[in-house]
PDB file of C-alpha atoms in Angstrom:
ATOM      1  CA  MET Y   1       0.000   0.000   0.000  1.00 32.00           C
ATOM      2  CA  LYS Y   2       1.258   3.440  -0.880  1.00 33.00           C
ATOM      3  CA  VAL Y   3       1.906   5.860   1.958  1.00 30.00           C
ATOM      4  CA  PHE Y   4      -0.259   8.913   1.543  1.00 28.00           C
ATOM      5  CA  VAL Y   5       0.991  11.163   4.322  1.00 25.00           C
ATOM      6  CA  VAL Y   6       4.579  12.021   5.138  1.00 26.00           C
ATOM      7  CA  LEU Y   7       5.892  14.311   7.852  1.00 24.00           C
ATOM      8  CA  ALA Y   8       7.455  16.814   5.493  1.00 29.00           C
ATOM      9  CA  LEU Y   9       4.188  17.328   3.644  1.00 27.00           C
ATOM     10  CA  ILE Y  10       2.247  17.720   6.864  1.00 29.00           C
ATOM     11  CA  VAL Y  11       4.611  20.465   8.010  1.00 27.00           C
ATOM     12  CA  ALA Y  12       4.628  22.224   4.665  1.00 32.00           C
ATOM     13  CA  THR Y  13       0.899  22.137   4.083  1.00 32.00           C
ATOM     14  CA  ALA Y  14       0.014  23.057   7.634  1.00 32.00           C
ATOM     15  CA  SER Y  15       2.227  26.148   7.482  1.00 30.00           C
ATOM     16  CA  ALA Y  16       0.690  27.105   4.150  1.00 33.00           C
ATOM     17  CA  GLY Y  17      -2.854  26.577   5.364  1.00 34.00           C
ATOM     18  CA  PHE Y  18      -3.624  23.700   3.003  1.00 38.00           C
ATOM     19  CA  VAL Y  19      -5.349  20.405   3.664  1.00 41.00           C
ATOM     20  CA  THR Y  20      -3.045  17.368   3.803  1.00 49.00           C
ATOM     21  CA  PRO Y  21      -3.590  14.518   1.315  1.00 56.00           C
ATOM     22  CA  SER Y  22      -6.555  12.327   2.050  1.00 61.00           C
ATOM     23  CA  GLN Y  23      -5.945   9.138   3.993  1.00 67.00           C
ATOM     24  CA  GLU Y  24      -9.314   7.858   2.775  1.00 82.00           C
ATOM     25  CA  ALA Y  25      -8.637   7.728  -0.982  1.00 81.00           C
ATOM     26  CA  VAL Y  26      -6.747   4.860  -2.590  1.00 75.00           C
ATOM     27  CA  HIS Y  27      -6.103   3.817  -6.171  1.00 76.00           C
ATOM     28  CA  PRO Y  28      -8.231   0.774  -7.072  1.00 65.00           C
ATOM     29  CA  ARG Y  29      -5.045  -1.045  -8.071  1.00 63.00           C
ATOM     30  CA  ASP Y  30      -3.888  -0.831  -4.421  1.00 59.00           C
ATOM     31  CA  LEU Y  31      -7.169  -1.736  -2.779  1.00 55.00           C
ATOM     32  CA  ALA Y  32      -6.788  -5.499  -3.039  1.00 50.00           C
ATOM     33  CA  ALA Y  33      -3.865  -5.460  -0.620  1.00 45.00           C
ATOM     34  CA  ILE Y  34      -5.820  -3.378   1.849  1.00 39.00           C
ATOM     35  CA  LEU Y  35      -8.825  -5.695   1.739  1.00 40.00           C
ATOM     36  CA  ALA Y  36      -6.580  -8.801   1.724  1.00 38.00           C
ATOM     37  CA  GLN Y  37      -7.997 -10.077  -1.529  1.00 37.00           C
ATOM     38  CA  PRO Y  38      -6.286 -13.026  -3.275  1.00 32.00           C
ATOM     39  CA  GLU Y  39      -3.290 -12.292  -5.489  1.00 33.00           C
ATOM     40  CA  GLY Y  40      -3.664 -11.946  -9.228  1.00 33.00           C
ATOM     41  CA  ILE Y  41      -6.042 -10.003 -11.408  1.00 31.00           C
ATOM     42  CA  GLN Y  42      -8.380  -7.892  -9.320  1.00 34.00           C
ATOM     43  CA  GLY Y  43     -11.164  -6.239 -11.286  1.00 38.00           C
ATOM     44  CA  ARG Y  44     -14.734  -5.409 -10.783  1.00 45.00           C
ATOM     45  CA  ILE Y  45     -17.705  -3.148 -11.245  1.00 69.00           C
ATOM     46  CA  THR Y  46     -19.408  -3.957  -7.945  1.00 70.00           C
ATOM     47  CA  ASN Y  47     -23.096  -4.750  -8.358  1.00 72.00           C
ATOM     48  CA  GLY Y  48     -22.918  -4.033 -12.068  1.00 81.00           C
ATOM     49  CA  LYS Y  49     -24.620  -5.587 -15.077  1.00 88.00           C
ATOM     50  CA  ASP Y  50     -23.203  -7.880 -17.753  1.00 90.00           C
ATOM     51  CA  ALA Y  51     -22.378  -6.080 -20.994  1.00 94.00           C
ATOM     52  CA  ALA Y  52     -23.574  -7.335 -24.350  1.00 94.00           C
ATOM     53  CA  GLU Y  53     -21.033  -8.098 -27.065  1.00 94.00           C
ATOM     54  CA  GLY Y  54     -20.121  -4.883 -28.859  1.00 96.00           C
ATOM     55  CA  GLN Y  55     -21.889  -2.677 -26.298  1.00 97.00           C
ATOM     56  CA  PHE Y  56     -18.659  -0.913 -25.291  1.00 98.00           C
ATOM     57  CA  PRO Y  57     -16.356  -1.091 -28.334  1.00 98.00           C
ATOM     58  CA  TYR Y  58     -14.028   1.516 -26.847  1.00 98.00           C
ATOM     59  CA  GLN Y  59     -13.319  -0.556 -23.726  1.00 97.00           C
ATOM     60  CA  VAL Y  60      -9.777  -1.917 -23.527  1.00 97.00           C
ATOM     61  CA  GLY Y  61      -8.427  -4.508 -21.094  1.00 94.00           C
ATOM     62  CA  LEU Y  62      -4.833  -3.936 -20.030  1.00 94.00           C
ATOM     63  CA  SER Y  63      -2.620  -6.671 -18.576  1.00 94.00           C
ATOM     64  CA  PHE Y  64       0.514  -4.982 -17.240  1.00 95.00           C
ATOM     65  CA  SER Y  65       3.790  -6.746 -16.500  1.00 96.00           C
ATOM     66  CA  SER Y  66       6.771  -5.770 -14.368  1.00 95.00           C
ATOM     67  CA  SER Y  67       9.793  -7.343 -12.712  1.00 94.00           C
ATOM     68  CA  SER Y  68       7.748  -7.724  -9.521  1.00 91.00           C
ATOM     69  CA  GLY Y  69       4.559  -9.163 -11.023  1.00 92.00           C
ATOM     70  CA  GLY Y  70       1.523  -8.087 -13.001  1.00 91.00           C
ATOM     71  CA  TRP Y  71      -1.804  -6.311 -12.635  1.00 89.00           C
ATOM     72  CA  TRP Y  72      -4.976  -5.642 -14.569  1.00 89.00           C
ATOM     73  CA  CYS Y  73      -6.419  -2.260 -15.550  1.00 92.00           C
ATOM     74  CA  GLY Y  74      -8.893  -0.805 -17.987  1.00 94.00           C
ATOM     75  CA  GLY Y  75      -8.493   1.789 -20.701  1.00 97.00           C
ATOM     76  CA  SER Y  76     -10.329   3.629 -23.453  1.00 98.00           C
ATOM     77  CA  LEU Y  77      -9.529   3.592 -27.154  1.00 98.00           C
ATOM     78  CA  ILE Y  78      -9.526   7.288 -28.165  1.00 98.00           C
ATOM     79  CA  ASP Y  79      -7.949   6.840 -31.607  1.00 98.00           C
ATOM     80  CA  ASN Y  80      -6.882   3.911 -33.746  1.00 97.00           C
ATOM     81  CA  THR Y  81      -3.391   4.065 -32.209  1.00 98.00           C
ATOM     82  CA  TRP Y  82      -3.935   5.509 -28.712  1.00 98.00           C
ATOM     83  CA  ILE Y  83      -5.380   4.220 -25.446  1.00 98.00           C
ATOM     84  CA  LEU Y  84      -6.119   6.513 -22.496  1.00 98.00           C
ATOM     85  CA  THR Y  85      -5.666   5.049 -19.017  1.00 98.00           C
ATOM     86  CA  ALA Y  86      -4.474   5.948 -15.504  1.00 97.00           C
ATOM     87  CA  ALA Y  87      -0.903   6.827 -14.530  1.00 98.00           C
ATOM     88  CA  HIS Y  88      -1.107   4.510 -11.523  1.00 96.00           C
ATOM     89  CA  CYS Y  89      -1.618   1.680 -14.027  1.00 95.00           C
ATOM     90  CA  THR Y  90       1.446   2.417 -16.145  1.00 98.00           C
ATOM     91  CA  SER Y  91       3.586   3.332 -13.123  1.00 97.00           C
ATOM     92  CA  GLY Y  92       6.231   0.658 -12.554  1.00 96.00           C
ATOM     93  CA  ALA Y  93       5.243  -1.420 -15.583  1.00 98.00           C
ATOM     94  CA  THR Y  94       7.702  -2.705 -18.171  1.00 98.00           C
ATOM     95  CA  GLY Y  95       5.051  -3.627 -20.718  1.00 98.00           C
ATOM     96  CA  VAL Y  96       1.380  -4.258 -21.355  1.00 98.00           C
ATOM     97  CA  THR Y  97      -0.888  -6.469 -23.431  1.00 97.00           C
ATOM     98  CA  ALA Y  98      -3.943  -4.582 -24.670  1.00 98.00           C
ATOM     99  CA  TYR Y  99      -7.134  -6.577 -25.244  1.00 97.00           C
ATOM    100  CA  LEU Y 100      -9.530  -4.969 -27.727  1.00 98.00           C
ATOM    101  CA  GLY Y 101     -13.075  -5.929 -28.639  1.00 98.00           C
ATOM    102  CA  ALA Y 102     -13.455  -8.274 -25.669  1.00 96.00           C
ATOM    103  CA  THR Y 103     -16.629  -8.955 -23.738  1.00 95.00           C
ATOM    104  CA  VAL Y 104     -15.294 -12.125 -22.167  1.00 92.00           C
ATOM    105  CA  ARG Y 105     -12.005 -10.883 -20.739  1.00 88.00           C
ATOM    106  CA  THR Y 106      -9.851 -13.690 -22.155  1.00 88.00           C
ATOM    107  CA  SER Y 107     -11.416 -13.635 -25.636  1.00 94.00           C
ATOM    108  CA  PRO Y 108     -10.519 -10.350 -27.341  1.00 96.00           C
ATOM    109  CA  LYS Y 109     -11.043  -9.763 -31.039  1.00 97.00           C
ATOM    110  CA  LEU Y 110      -7.513  -8.379 -31.160  1.00 97.00           C
ATOM    111  CA  SER Y 111      -4.560  -7.982 -28.796  1.00 98.00           C
ATOM    112  CA  TYR Y 112      -1.234  -6.168 -28.911  1.00 98.00           C
ATOM    113  CA  THR Y 113       1.766  -6.298 -26.581  1.00 98.00           C
ATOM    114  CA  VAL Y 114       3.963  -3.197 -26.302  1.00 98.00           C
ATOM    115  CA  ASP Y 115       6.765  -2.170 -23.944  1.00 98.00           C
ATOM    116  CA  LYS Y 116       7.025   0.888 -21.712  1.00 98.00           C
ATOM    117  CA  SER Y 117       8.618   2.972 -24.466  1.00 98.00           C
ATOM    118  CA  ASN Y 118       5.055   3.268 -25.787  1.00 98.00           C
ATOM    119  CA  PHE Y 119       3.770   4.784 -22.531  1.00 98.00           C
ATOM    120  CA  VAL Y 120       3.275   8.515 -22.081  1.00 98.00           C
ATOM    121  CA  GLN Y 121       2.732   8.979 -18.358  1.00 98.00           C
ATOM    122  CA  HIS Y 122       1.909  12.443 -17.043  1.00 98.00           C
ATOM    123  CA  LYS Y 123       5.175  13.861 -15.717  1.00 98.00           C
ATOM    124  CA  SER Y 124       3.429  15.430 -12.730  1.00 98.00           C
ATOM    125  CA  TYR Y 125       1.577  12.330 -11.570  1.00 97.00           C
ATOM    126  CA  SER Y 126       1.673  12.110  -7.769  1.00 95.00           C
ATOM    127  CA  SER Y 127       0.960   8.891  -5.907  1.00 92.00           C
ATOM    128  CA  LEU Y 128       0.768  11.055  -2.772  1.00 90.00           C
ATOM    129  CA  THR Y 129      -2.075  13.379  -3.768  1.00 91.00           C
ATOM    130  CA  LEU Y 130      -3.306  11.165  -6.673  1.00 94.00           C
ATOM    131  CA  ALA Y 131      -3.016  14.226  -8.952  1.00 96.00           C
ATOM    132  CA  ASN Y 132      -2.539  13.971 -12.734  1.00 98.00           C
ATOM    133  CA  ASP Y 133      -3.401  10.260 -12.731  1.00 98.00           C
ATOM    134  CA  ILE Y 134      -3.416   9.933 -16.501  1.00 98.00           C
ATOM    135  CA  SER Y 135      -1.379   8.092 -19.145  1.00 98.00           C
ATOM    136  CA  LEU Y 136      -1.437   7.308 -22.850  1.00 98.00           C
ATOM    137  CA  ILE Y 137      -0.403   4.041 -24.482  1.00 98.00           C
ATOM    138  CA  LYS Y 138       0.475   3.820 -28.167  1.00 98.00           C
ATOM    139  CA  ILE Y 139      -0.409   0.629 -30.029  1.00 98.00           C
ATOM    140  CA  PRO Y 140      -0.206  -0.469 -33.677  1.00 98.00           C
ATOM    141  CA  SER Y 141      -3.008   0.976 -35.772  1.00 98.00           C
ATOM    142  CA  VAL Y 142      -6.320  -0.865 -35.514  1.00 98.00           C
ATOM    143  CA  SER Y 143      -9.191  -0.920 -37.997  1.00 97.00           C
ATOM    144  CA  TYR Y 144     -12.557  -0.051 -36.500  1.00 98.00           C
ATOM    145  CA  THR Y 145     -15.309  -2.658 -36.476  1.00 98.00           C
ATOM    146  CA  SER Y 146     -18.620  -3.065 -34.662  1.00 97.00           C
ATOM    147  CA  TYR Y 147     -16.592  -4.527 -31.780  1.00 98.00           C
ATOM    148  CA  ILE Y 148     -13.619  -2.139 -31.769  1.00 98.00           C
ATOM    149  CA  SER Y 149     -13.957   1.633 -32.136  1.00 98.00           C
ATOM    150  CA  ASN Y 150     -12.954   4.820 -30.375  1.00 98.00           C
ATOM    151  CA  ILE Y 151     -14.827   6.892 -27.824  1.00 98.00           C
ATOM    152  CA  ALA Y 152     -15.142  10.622 -28.439  1.00 98.00           C
ATOM    153  CA  LEU Y 153     -13.340  13.104 -26.231  1.00 98.00           C
ATOM    154  CA  PRO Y 154     -15.261  16.066 -24.808  1.00 97.00           C
ATOM    155  CA  LYS Y 155     -15.372  19.271 -26.828  1.00 95.00           C
ATOM    156  CA  ILE Y 156     -13.275  22.192 -25.655  1.00 92.00           C
ATOM    157  CA  SER Y 157     -16.555  24.030 -25.083  1.00 91.00           C
ATOM    158  CA  SER Y 158     -17.379  21.448 -22.383  1.00 91.00           C
ATOM    159  CA  SER Y 159     -14.324  22.373 -20.322  1.00 90.00           C
ATOM    160  CA  TYR Y 160     -16.349  24.449 -17.891  1.00 89.00           C
ATOM    161  CA  SER Y 161     -19.054  21.840 -17.388  1.00 93.00           C
ATOM    162  CA  THR Y 162     -19.126  20.228 -13.940  1.00 95.00           C
ATOM    163  CA  TYR Y 163     -21.336  17.398 -15.252  1.00 97.00           C
ATOM    164  CA  SER Y 164     -23.014  17.439 -11.832  1.00 97.00           C
ATOM    165  CA  GLY Y 165     -26.244  15.441 -11.896  1.00 97.00           C
ATOM    166  CA  VAL Y 166     -25.347  13.726 -15.187  1.00 97.00           C
ATOM    167  CA  ASN Y 167     -25.797   9.963 -15.387  1.00 97.00           C
ATOM    168  CA  ALA Y 168     -22.645   8.312 -16.729  1.00 98.00           C
ATOM    169  CA  ILE Y 169     -21.584   4.724 -17.387  1.00 97.00           C
ATOM    170  CA  ALA Y 170     -18.450   3.077 -16.005  1.00 94.00           C
ATOM    171  CA  SER Y 171     -17.325  -0.286 -17.350  1.00 94.00           C
ATOM    172  CA  GLY Y 172     -14.729  -2.934 -16.557  1.00 91.00           C
ATOM    173  CA  TRP Y 173     -14.147  -6.601 -15.811  1.00 82.00           C
ATOM    174  CA  GLY Y 174     -14.325  -8.470 -12.573  1.00 54.00           C
ATOM    175  CA  LEU Y 175     -15.599  -9.422  -9.182  1.00 54.00           C
ATOM    176  CA  ILE Y 176     -19.078  -8.610  -7.959  1.00 51.00           C
ATOM    177  CA  SER Y 177     -18.335  -7.566  -4.361  1.00 53.00           C
ATOM    178  CA  ASP Y 178     -15.534  -6.690  -1.940  1.00 54.00           C
ATOM    179  CA  SER Y 179     -15.731 -10.219  -0.526  1.00 58.00           C
ATOM    180  CA  ALA Y 180     -15.812 -12.071  -3.864  1.00 53.00           C
ATOM    181  CA  THR Y 181     -12.922 -14.441  -4.511  1.00 50.00           C
ATOM    182  CA  ALA Y 182     -13.441 -15.310  -8.180  1.00 47.00           C
ATOM    183  CA  VAL Y 183     -12.794 -12.984 -11.107  1.00 48.00           C
ATOM    184  CA  ASN Y 184     -15.858 -12.380 -13.255  1.00 59.00           C
ATOM    185  CA  SER Y 185     -14.735 -12.883 -16.837  1.00 82.00           C
ATOM    186  CA  GLN Y 186     -17.671 -10.950 -18.291  1.00 87.00           C
ATOM    187  CA  LEU Y 187     -17.396  -7.222 -18.989  1.00 93.00           C
ATOM    188  CA  GLN Y 188     -19.646  -5.336 -16.591  1.00 90.00           C
ATOM    189  CA  TYR Y 189     -21.042  -1.821 -16.415  1.00 93.00           C
ATOM    190  CA  ALA Y 190     -22.896   0.437 -14.032  1.00 92.00           C
ATOM    191  CA  GLN Y 191     -24.713   3.751 -14.286  1.00 95.00           C
ATOM    192  CA  LEU Y 192     -23.340   6.277 -11.818  1.00 95.00           C
ATOM    193  CA  GLN Y 193     -24.471   9.852 -11.173  1.00 97.00           C
ATOM    194  CA  VAL Y 194     -21.869  12.615 -11.150  1.00 98.00           C
ATOM    195  CA  ILE Y 195     -21.836  14.673  -7.940  1.00 98.00           C
ATOM    196  CA  ASP Y 196     -20.442  18.106  -7.096  1.00 97.00           C
ATOM    197  CA  ASN Y 197     -16.775  18.179  -6.188  1.00 97.00           C
ATOM    198  CA  SER Y 198     -17.716  20.035  -3.009  1.00 97.00           C
ATOM    199  CA  VAL Y 199     -19.679  16.961  -1.894  1.00 97.00           C
ATOM    200  CA  CYS Y 200     -16.844  14.594  -2.845  1.00 97.00           C
ATOM    201  CA  ALA Y 201     -14.292  16.744  -0.993  1.00 96.00           C
ATOM    202  CA  LYS Y 202     -16.166  16.179   2.268  1.00 96.00           C
ATOM    203  CA  THR Y 203     -14.937  12.584   2.085  1.00 96.00           C
ATOM    204  CA  TYR Y 204     -11.504  12.938   0.497  1.00 95.00           C
ATOM    205  CA  GLY Y 205     -10.449  16.536   1.144  1.00 95.00           C
ATOM    206  CA  SER Y 206      -9.660  19.439  -1.154  1.00 94.00           C
ATOM    207  CA  LEU Y 207      -6.113  18.353  -1.932  1.00 93.00           C
ATOM    208  CA  THR Y 208      -7.338  15.109  -3.528  1.00 95.00           C
ATOM    209  CA  VAL Y 209     -10.566  16.479  -5.036  1.00 96.00           C
ATOM    210  CA  THR Y 210      -9.613  19.365  -7.313  1.00 97.00           C
ATOM    211  CA  SER Y 211     -10.625  20.858 -10.659  1.00 97.00           C
ATOM    212  CA  LYS Y 212      -8.822  17.870 -12.215  1.00 97.00           C
ATOM    213  CA  THR Y 213     -11.245  15.452 -10.540  1.00 97.00           C
ATOM    214  CA  ILE Y 214     -14.757  14.202 -11.203  1.00 98.00           C
ATOM    215  CA  CYS Y 215     -16.707  12.108  -8.685  1.00 97.00           C
ATOM    216  CA  THR Y 216     -19.782   9.911  -8.753  1.00 97.00           C
ATOM    217  CA  ALA Y 217     -22.153   8.642  -6.118  1.00 95.00           C
ATOM    218  CA  THR Y 218     -22.088   4.888  -5.402  1.00 92.00           C
ATOM    219  CA  PRO Y 219     -25.644   3.999  -4.353  1.00 87.00           C
ATOM    220  CA  SER Y 220     -26.303   0.489  -3.039  1.00 79.00           C
ATOM    221  CA  GLY Y 221     -22.594  -0.325  -3.244  1.00 77.00           C
ATOM    222  CA  THR Y 222     -22.518   0.095  -7.030  1.00 83.00           C
ATOM    223  CA  SER Y 223     -19.054   1.386  -7.915  1.00 84.00           C
ATOM    224  CA  THR Y 224     -15.807   1.004  -9.792  1.00 81.00           C
ATOM    225  CA  CYS Y 225     -13.141  -1.028  -8.009  1.00 76.00           C
ATOM    226  CA  SER Y 226      -9.795  -2.847  -8.252  1.00 69.00           C
ATOM    227  CA  GLY Y 227      -8.913  -3.683 -11.833  1.00 73.00           C
ATOM    228  CA  ASP Y 228     -11.261  -1.037 -13.194  1.00 86.00           C
ATOM    229  CA  SER Y 229      -8.411   1.467 -12.758  1.00 90.00           C
ATOM    230  CA  GLY Y 230      -7.864   3.546 -15.880  1.00 95.00           C
ATOM    231  CA  GLY Y 231     -11.197   2.531 -17.370  1.00 95.00           C
ATOM    232  CA  PRO Y 232     -13.837   4.793 -18.889  1.00 97.00           C
ATOM    233  CA  LEU Y 233     -16.595   6.952 -17.452  1.00 97.00           C
ATOM    234  CA  VAL Y 234     -18.831   7.891 -20.363  1.00 98.00           C
ATOM    235  CA  ALA Y 235     -21.789  10.276 -20.644  1.00 98.00           C
ATOM    236  CA  ASP Y 236     -23.824  10.744 -23.836  1.00 96.00           C
ATOM    237  CA  GLY Y 237     -21.190   8.987 -25.931  1.00 97.00           C
ATOM    238  CA  VAL Y 238     -18.320  11.117 -24.607  1.00 98.00           C
ATOM    239  CA  LEU Y 239     -15.418  10.096 -22.357  1.00 98.00           C
ATOM    240  CA  ILE Y 240     -15.617  12.366 -19.306  1.00 98.00           C
ATOM    241  CA  GLY Y 241     -13.602  10.396 -16.726  1.00 98.00           C
ATOM    242  CA  VAL Y 242     -10.766   7.920 -16.141  1.00 97.00           C
ATOM    243  CA  THR Y 243     -11.157   5.625 -13.107  1.00 94.00           C
ATOM    244  CA  SER Y 244      -8.701   6.839 -10.462  1.00 94.00           C
ATOM    245  CA  PHE Y 245      -9.597   6.242  -6.797  1.00 93.00           C
ATOM    246  CA  VAL Y 246     -12.073   4.739  -4.335  1.00 89.00           C
ATOM    247  CA  HIS Y 247     -12.421   4.670  -0.563  1.00 89.00           C
ATOM    248  CA  LYS Y 248      -9.911   2.654   1.448  1.00 88.00           C
ATOM    249  CA  ASN Y 249     -12.804   0.865   3.194  1.00 86.00           C
ATOM    250  CA  GLY Y 250     -13.829  -0.783  -0.057  1.00 78.00           C
ATOM    251  CA  CYS Y 251     -15.861  -0.259  -3.169  1.00 79.00           C
ATOM    252  CA  GLN Y 252     -19.132  -1.069  -1.418  1.00 81.00           C
ATOM    253  CA  SER Y 253     -18.533   1.441   1.378  1.00 84.00           C
ATOM    254  CA  GLY Y 254     -20.950   3.953  -0.140  1.00 89.00           C
ATOM    255  CA  ALA Y 255     -18.248   6.622  -0.463  1.00 91.00           C
ATOM    256  CA  PRO Y 256     -17.894   8.472  -3.786  1.00 95.00           C
ATOM    257  CA  ALA Y 257     -15.751   7.054  -6.591  1.00 93.00           C
ATOM    258  CA  GLY Y 258     -13.100   9.342  -8.091  1.00 95.00           C
ATOM    259  CA  PHE Y 259     -12.087   9.834 -11.710  1.00 96.00           C
ATOM    260  CA  VAL Y 260      -9.653  11.984 -13.654  1.00 98.00           C
ATOM    261  CA  ARG Y 261     -11.612  14.821 -15.287  1.00 98.00           C
ATOM    262  CA  VAL Y 262     -10.871  14.412 -18.998  1.00 98.00           C
ATOM    263  CA  THR Y 263     -11.812  17.981 -19.955  1.00 98.00           C
ATOM    264  CA  TYR Y 264      -8.957  19.272 -17.812  1.00 97.00           C
ATOM    265  CA  PHE Y 265      -6.417  17.234 -19.801  1.00 98.00           C
ATOM    266  CA  LEU Y 266      -7.606  17.831 -23.378  1.00 98.00           C
ATOM    267  CA  ASP Y 267      -4.542  19.958 -24.197  1.00 97.00           C
ATOM    268  CA  TRP Y 268      -2.210  17.374 -22.635  1.00 98.00           C
ATOM    269  CA  ILE Y 269      -3.835  14.585 -24.661  1.00 98.00           C
ATOM    270  CA  LYS Y 270      -3.534  16.574 -27.893  1.00 98.00           C
ATOM    271  CA  GLU Y 271       0.094  17.573 -27.231  1.00 98.00           C
ATOM    272  CA  ASN Y 272       1.168  13.995 -26.513  1.00 98.00           C
ATOM    273  CA  SER Y 273      -0.921  12.001 -28.980  1.00 98.00           C
ATOM    274  CA  GLY Y 274      -2.218  14.423 -31.574  1.00 97.00           C
ATOM    275  CA  VAL Y 275      -5.771  13.327 -30.744  1.00 97.00           C
ATOM    276  CA  ALA Y 276      -8.081  16.323 -30.486  1.00 94.00           C
ATOM    277  CA  SER Y 277     -11.704  16.571 -29.422  1.00 86.00           C
TER     278      SER Y 277
END
């Protein structure tokens, strides 16, 4: 588990009048260790629904490898050569296999394996504050089909939208509860309502929840969770969020789920991939 509070930061932020990083927020990738889940792929949309084949053609499964083991994340195809995911997914990885067009996790229509030289991780990503939790992965060019196609990025004109009250869809593979012990191989999804950042900050604090963040309510324990990291949050056919953090008490705790706010990073995405909204 990553350490979220260090003495130096406490001293610095206290003297400056800022709030220290939240001890409640944790990247979904790290949650399994906290909840003592079994080793291996940890992925779920808790209390979600099974997706139909071709329902989410932009959804990508990402199997990362490193010298110390592997982990599973999600991603979104934003162009025929670029995948958008979370920085805490690419962090520490030496390579990744991208699964495209899959509904059953192990049966993609297409897969590519690339090394870390194809990663563009945000240079200001902080595992301490969870800020700038965004990365790009370049893959060989794919041809779009009914099972594999890109998701649109928000328009620049949407940059000032809070999306508060909007119903959005998160998707990913995996388990069905915090206590589940078997990986669900079927792609799942859930409808989640975006909430005001001011509401989300009451749980995680204003240093974690910023203008770069978007949060959703998690009614009845319906939420993103471990393995869904980096996956999409989509509203009206537009990618508005990248799965970033949940509450340390688990995905069914009822606390808000946190995402990277895509509108904030439109310039960064364009500068590093050439993909524009």
